[in-house]
GROMACS .gro file of C-alpha atoms in nm:
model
  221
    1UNK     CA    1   0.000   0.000   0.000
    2UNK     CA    2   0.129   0.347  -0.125
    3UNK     CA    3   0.523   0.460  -0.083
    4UNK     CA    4   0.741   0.567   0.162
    5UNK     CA    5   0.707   0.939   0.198
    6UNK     CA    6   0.927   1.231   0.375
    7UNK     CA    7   0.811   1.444   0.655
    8UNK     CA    8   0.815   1.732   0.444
    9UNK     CA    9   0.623   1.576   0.158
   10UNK     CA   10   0.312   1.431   0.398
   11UNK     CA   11   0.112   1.746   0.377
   12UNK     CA   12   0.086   1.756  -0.003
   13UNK     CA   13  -0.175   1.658  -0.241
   14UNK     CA   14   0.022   1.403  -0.401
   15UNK     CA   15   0.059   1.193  -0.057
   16UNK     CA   16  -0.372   1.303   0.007
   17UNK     CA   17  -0.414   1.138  -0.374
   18UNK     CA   18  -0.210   0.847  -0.260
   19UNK     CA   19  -0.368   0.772   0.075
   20UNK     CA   20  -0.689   0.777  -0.088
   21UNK     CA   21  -0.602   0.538  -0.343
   22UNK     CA   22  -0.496   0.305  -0.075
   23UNK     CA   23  -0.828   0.332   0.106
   24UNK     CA   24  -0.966   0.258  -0.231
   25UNK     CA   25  -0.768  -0.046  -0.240
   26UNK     CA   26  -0.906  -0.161   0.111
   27UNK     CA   27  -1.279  -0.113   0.020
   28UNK     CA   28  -1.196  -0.501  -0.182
   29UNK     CA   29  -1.142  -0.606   0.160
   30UNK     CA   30  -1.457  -0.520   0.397
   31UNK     CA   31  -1.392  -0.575   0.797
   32UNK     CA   32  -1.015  -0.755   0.705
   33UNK     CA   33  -0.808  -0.475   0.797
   34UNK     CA   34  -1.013  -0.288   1.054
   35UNK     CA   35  -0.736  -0.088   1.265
   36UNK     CA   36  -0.579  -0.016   0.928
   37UNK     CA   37  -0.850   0.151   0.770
   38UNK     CA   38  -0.935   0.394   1.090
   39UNK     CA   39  -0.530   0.461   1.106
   40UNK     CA   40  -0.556   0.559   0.715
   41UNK     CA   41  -0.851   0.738   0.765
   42UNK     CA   42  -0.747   0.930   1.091
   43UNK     CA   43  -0.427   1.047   0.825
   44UNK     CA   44  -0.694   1.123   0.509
   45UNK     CA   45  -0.817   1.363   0.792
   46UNK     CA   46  -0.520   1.497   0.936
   47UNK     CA   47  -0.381   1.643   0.566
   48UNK     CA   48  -0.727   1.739   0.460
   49UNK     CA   49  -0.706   1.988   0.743
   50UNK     CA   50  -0.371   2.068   0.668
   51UNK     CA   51  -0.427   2.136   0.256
   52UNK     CA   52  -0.773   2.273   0.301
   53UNK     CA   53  -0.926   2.424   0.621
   54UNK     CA   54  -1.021   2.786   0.591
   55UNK     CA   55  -0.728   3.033   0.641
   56UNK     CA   56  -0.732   3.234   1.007
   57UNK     CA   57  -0.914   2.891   1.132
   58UNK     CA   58  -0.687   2.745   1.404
   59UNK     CA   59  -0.954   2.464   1.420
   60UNK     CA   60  -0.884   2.429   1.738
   61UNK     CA   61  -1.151   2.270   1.917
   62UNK     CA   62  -1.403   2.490   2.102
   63UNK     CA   63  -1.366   2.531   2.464
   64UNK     CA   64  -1.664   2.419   2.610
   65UNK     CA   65  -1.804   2.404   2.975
   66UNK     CA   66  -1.912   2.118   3.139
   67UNK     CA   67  -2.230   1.939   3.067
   68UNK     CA   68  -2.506   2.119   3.300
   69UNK     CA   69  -2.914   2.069   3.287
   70UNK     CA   70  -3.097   1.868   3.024
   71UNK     CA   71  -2.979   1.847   2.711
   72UNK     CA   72  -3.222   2.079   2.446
   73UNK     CA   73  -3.251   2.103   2.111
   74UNK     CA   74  -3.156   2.464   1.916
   75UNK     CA   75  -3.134   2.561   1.530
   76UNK     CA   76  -3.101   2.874   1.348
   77UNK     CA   77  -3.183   2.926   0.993
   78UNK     CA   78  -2.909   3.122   0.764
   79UNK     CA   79  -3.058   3.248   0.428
   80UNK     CA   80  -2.898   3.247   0.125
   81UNK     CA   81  -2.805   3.601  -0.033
   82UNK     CA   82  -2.928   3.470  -0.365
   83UNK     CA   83  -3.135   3.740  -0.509
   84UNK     CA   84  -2.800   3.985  -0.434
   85UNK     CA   85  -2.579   3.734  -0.624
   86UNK     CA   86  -2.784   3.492  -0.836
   87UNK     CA   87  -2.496   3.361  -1.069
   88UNK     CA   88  -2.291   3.255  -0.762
   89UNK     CA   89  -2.295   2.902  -0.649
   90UNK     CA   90  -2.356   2.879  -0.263
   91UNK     CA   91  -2.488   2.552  -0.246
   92UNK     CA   92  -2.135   2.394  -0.386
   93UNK     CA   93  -1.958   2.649  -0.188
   94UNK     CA   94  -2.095   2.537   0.154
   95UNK     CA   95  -2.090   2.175   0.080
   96UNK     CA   96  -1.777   2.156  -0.086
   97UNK     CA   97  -1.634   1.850  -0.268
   98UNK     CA   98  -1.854   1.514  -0.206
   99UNK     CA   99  -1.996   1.751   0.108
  100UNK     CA  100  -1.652   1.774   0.259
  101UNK     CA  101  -1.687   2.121   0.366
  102UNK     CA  102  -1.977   2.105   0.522
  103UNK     CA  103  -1.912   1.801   0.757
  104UNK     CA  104  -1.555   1.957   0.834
  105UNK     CA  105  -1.787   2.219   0.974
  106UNK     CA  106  -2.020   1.971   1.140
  107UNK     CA  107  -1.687   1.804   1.345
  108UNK     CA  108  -1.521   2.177   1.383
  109UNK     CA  109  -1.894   2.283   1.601
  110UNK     CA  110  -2.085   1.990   1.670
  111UNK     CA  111  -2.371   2.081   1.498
  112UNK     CA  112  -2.585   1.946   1.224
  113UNK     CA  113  -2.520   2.162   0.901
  114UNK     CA  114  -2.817   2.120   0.621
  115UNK     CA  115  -2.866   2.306   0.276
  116UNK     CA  116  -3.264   2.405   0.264
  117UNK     CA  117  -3.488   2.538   0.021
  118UNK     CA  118  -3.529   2.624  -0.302
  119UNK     CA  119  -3.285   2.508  -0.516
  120UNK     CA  120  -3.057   2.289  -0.228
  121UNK     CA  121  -3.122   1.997  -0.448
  122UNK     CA  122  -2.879   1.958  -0.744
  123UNK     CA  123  -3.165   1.688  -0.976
  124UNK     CA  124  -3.379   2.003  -1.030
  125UNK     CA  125  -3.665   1.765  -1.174
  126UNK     CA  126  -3.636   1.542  -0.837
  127UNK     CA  127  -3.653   1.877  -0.668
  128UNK     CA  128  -3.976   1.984  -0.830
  129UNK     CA  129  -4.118   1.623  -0.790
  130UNK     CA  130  -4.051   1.619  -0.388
  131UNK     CA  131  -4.177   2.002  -0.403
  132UNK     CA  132  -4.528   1.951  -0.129
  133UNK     CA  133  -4.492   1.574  -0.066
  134UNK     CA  134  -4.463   1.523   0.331
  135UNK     CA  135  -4.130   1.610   0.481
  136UNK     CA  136  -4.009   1.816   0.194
  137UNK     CA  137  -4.180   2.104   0.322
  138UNK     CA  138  -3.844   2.318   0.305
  139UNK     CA  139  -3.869   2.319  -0.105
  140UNK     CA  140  -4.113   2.600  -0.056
  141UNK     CA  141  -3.876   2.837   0.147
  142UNK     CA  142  -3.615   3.018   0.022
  143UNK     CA  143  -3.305   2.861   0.033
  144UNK     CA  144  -3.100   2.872   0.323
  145UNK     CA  145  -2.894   2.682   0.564
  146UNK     CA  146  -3.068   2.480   0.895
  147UNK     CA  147  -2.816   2.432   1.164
  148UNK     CA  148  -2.902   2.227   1.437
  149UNK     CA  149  -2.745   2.094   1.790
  150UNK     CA  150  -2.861   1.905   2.093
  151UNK     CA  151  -2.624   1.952   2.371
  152UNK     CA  152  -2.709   2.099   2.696
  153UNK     CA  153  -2.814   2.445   2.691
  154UNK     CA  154  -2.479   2.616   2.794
  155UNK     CA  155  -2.282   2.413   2.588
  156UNK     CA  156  -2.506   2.383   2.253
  157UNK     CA  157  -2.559   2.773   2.259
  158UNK     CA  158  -2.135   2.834   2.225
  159UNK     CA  159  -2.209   2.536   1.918
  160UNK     CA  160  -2.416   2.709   1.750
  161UNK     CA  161  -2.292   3.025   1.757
  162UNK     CA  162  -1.989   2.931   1.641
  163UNK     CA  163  -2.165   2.724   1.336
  164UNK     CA  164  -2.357   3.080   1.243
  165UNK     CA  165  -2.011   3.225   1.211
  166UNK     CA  166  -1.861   3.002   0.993
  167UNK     CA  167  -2.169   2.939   0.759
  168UNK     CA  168  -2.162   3.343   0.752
  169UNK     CA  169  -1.801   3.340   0.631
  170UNK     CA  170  -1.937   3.096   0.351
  171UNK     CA  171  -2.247   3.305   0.275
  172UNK     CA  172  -1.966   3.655   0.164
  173UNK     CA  173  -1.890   3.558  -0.204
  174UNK     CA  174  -1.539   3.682  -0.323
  175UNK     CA  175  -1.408   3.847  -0.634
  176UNK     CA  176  -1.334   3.601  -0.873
  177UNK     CA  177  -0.970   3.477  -0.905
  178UNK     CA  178  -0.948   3.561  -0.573
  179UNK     CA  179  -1.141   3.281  -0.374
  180UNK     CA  180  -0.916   3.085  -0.198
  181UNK     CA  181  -1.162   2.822  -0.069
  182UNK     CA  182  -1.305   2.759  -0.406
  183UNK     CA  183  -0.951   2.722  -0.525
  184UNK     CA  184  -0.859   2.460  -0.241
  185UNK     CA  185  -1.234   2.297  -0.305
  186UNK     CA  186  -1.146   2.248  -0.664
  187UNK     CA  187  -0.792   2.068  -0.579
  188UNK     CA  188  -0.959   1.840  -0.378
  189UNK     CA  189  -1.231   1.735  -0.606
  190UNK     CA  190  -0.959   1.676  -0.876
  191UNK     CA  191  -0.790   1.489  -0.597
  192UNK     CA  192  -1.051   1.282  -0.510
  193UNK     CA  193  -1.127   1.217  -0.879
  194UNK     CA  194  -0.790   1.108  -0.934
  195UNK     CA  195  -0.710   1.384  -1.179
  196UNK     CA  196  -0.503   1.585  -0.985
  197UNK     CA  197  -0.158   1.718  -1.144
  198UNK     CA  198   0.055   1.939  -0.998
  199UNK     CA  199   0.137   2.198  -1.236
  200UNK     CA  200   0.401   2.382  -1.037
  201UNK     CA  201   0.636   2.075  -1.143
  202UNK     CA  202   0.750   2.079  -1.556
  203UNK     CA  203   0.611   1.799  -1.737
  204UNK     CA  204   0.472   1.653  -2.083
  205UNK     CA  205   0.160   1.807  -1.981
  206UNK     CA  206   0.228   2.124  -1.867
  207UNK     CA  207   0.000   2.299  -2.137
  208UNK     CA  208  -0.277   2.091  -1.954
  209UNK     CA  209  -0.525   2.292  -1.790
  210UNK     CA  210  -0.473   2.325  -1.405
  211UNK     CA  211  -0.724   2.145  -1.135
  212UNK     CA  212  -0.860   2.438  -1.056
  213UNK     CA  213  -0.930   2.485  -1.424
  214UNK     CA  214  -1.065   2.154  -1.519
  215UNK     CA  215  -1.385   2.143  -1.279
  216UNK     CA  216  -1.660   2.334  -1.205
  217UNK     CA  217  -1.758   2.405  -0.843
  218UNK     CA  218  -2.115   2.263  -0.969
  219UNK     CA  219  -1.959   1.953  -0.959
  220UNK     CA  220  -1.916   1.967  -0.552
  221UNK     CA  221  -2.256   1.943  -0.485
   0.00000   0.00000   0.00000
């Protein structure tokens, strides 16, 4: 499984591409290799974080008090700015590649991150077709983003709160060329995809397009 790899070359795409290939490789072998597969994914995690959290995020995690009263249930719903910037895709910003953004953001608070609404659903004809049934009663709002936590009341209050500011950070669309996340989001999907080529290295296919070229962020969602 995979190659030996320096220190300095373990917080790279190339070793992210490489590790997930192996996991790849153990998916032949369900429940064999148990310990292996949490150890590899425990590392898929640890350079994910490295090559792609959200710059000024320590990720530290949240200092929390200890658990006091019943645990409750609270939720606060973000709308989208979509009538202010209708050409800008929010949904695949906030989810991120295979939803990898968005459940980074669910282990970073502890809360339950959900894409609502209008227009959260990328089969637009399954969207209309669910539009009034029971439990799809969110297809009539305007889209938006449901967060959710159960904790105990002083604890799940710091949760969320700290969920609405990072969903809020996600909700500011940048000038294009100039948004970092979408750049890193991009890598990854290529990464995940197996496509990924580093074009800061010469090679045959250096007139290739870049990752970050070769995907759009619609793909993410």
């Amino acid at each position: 499984m995979g190659t030996e790899n320096n220190k300095e070359d373990r917080n790279s795409p190339e070793y992210l591409s490489q590790l997930l290939k192996d996991k790849k490789q153990l998916q032949a072998f369900p429940n064999v290799f148990v310990h292996m597969e949490r150890l590899l994914e425990d590392e898929i995690a640890r350079i994910r974080s490295s090559l792609f959290h959200h710059k000024g995020n320590s990720r530290e995690s949240l200092p929390l008090p200890a658990s006091d009263g019943q645990a409750v249930t609270l939720s606060q719903k973000l709308y989208v700015p979509v009538k202010e910037h209708p050409d800008f895709n929010f949904v695949g910003r906030i989810l991120g590649p295979r939803g990898m953004t968005a459940k980074e953001l669910e282990q970073y608070t502890g809360c339950k991150i959900m894409v609502r609404g209008k227009g959260s659903m990328r089969d637009k004809v399954k969207e209309e077709l669910n539009r009034g049934k029971p439990n799809w009663e969110h297809l009539n709002e305007e889209l938006h983003v449901l967060i959710t936590v159960e904790d105990t009341r002083n604890r799940a209050e710091i949760k969320l709160q700290k969920a609405v500011e990072e969903v809020k950070r996600l909700l500011v669309p940048a000038p294009e060329g100039e948004d970092d996340l979408k750049k890193r989001q991009l890598m990854e999907l290529a990464i995940i995809n197996g496509t990924y080529r580093d074009t800061s290295k010469p090679s045959a296919s250096a007139a290739q397009p870049s990752s970050t070229q070769m995907f759009s962020v619609e793909q993410m969602r």
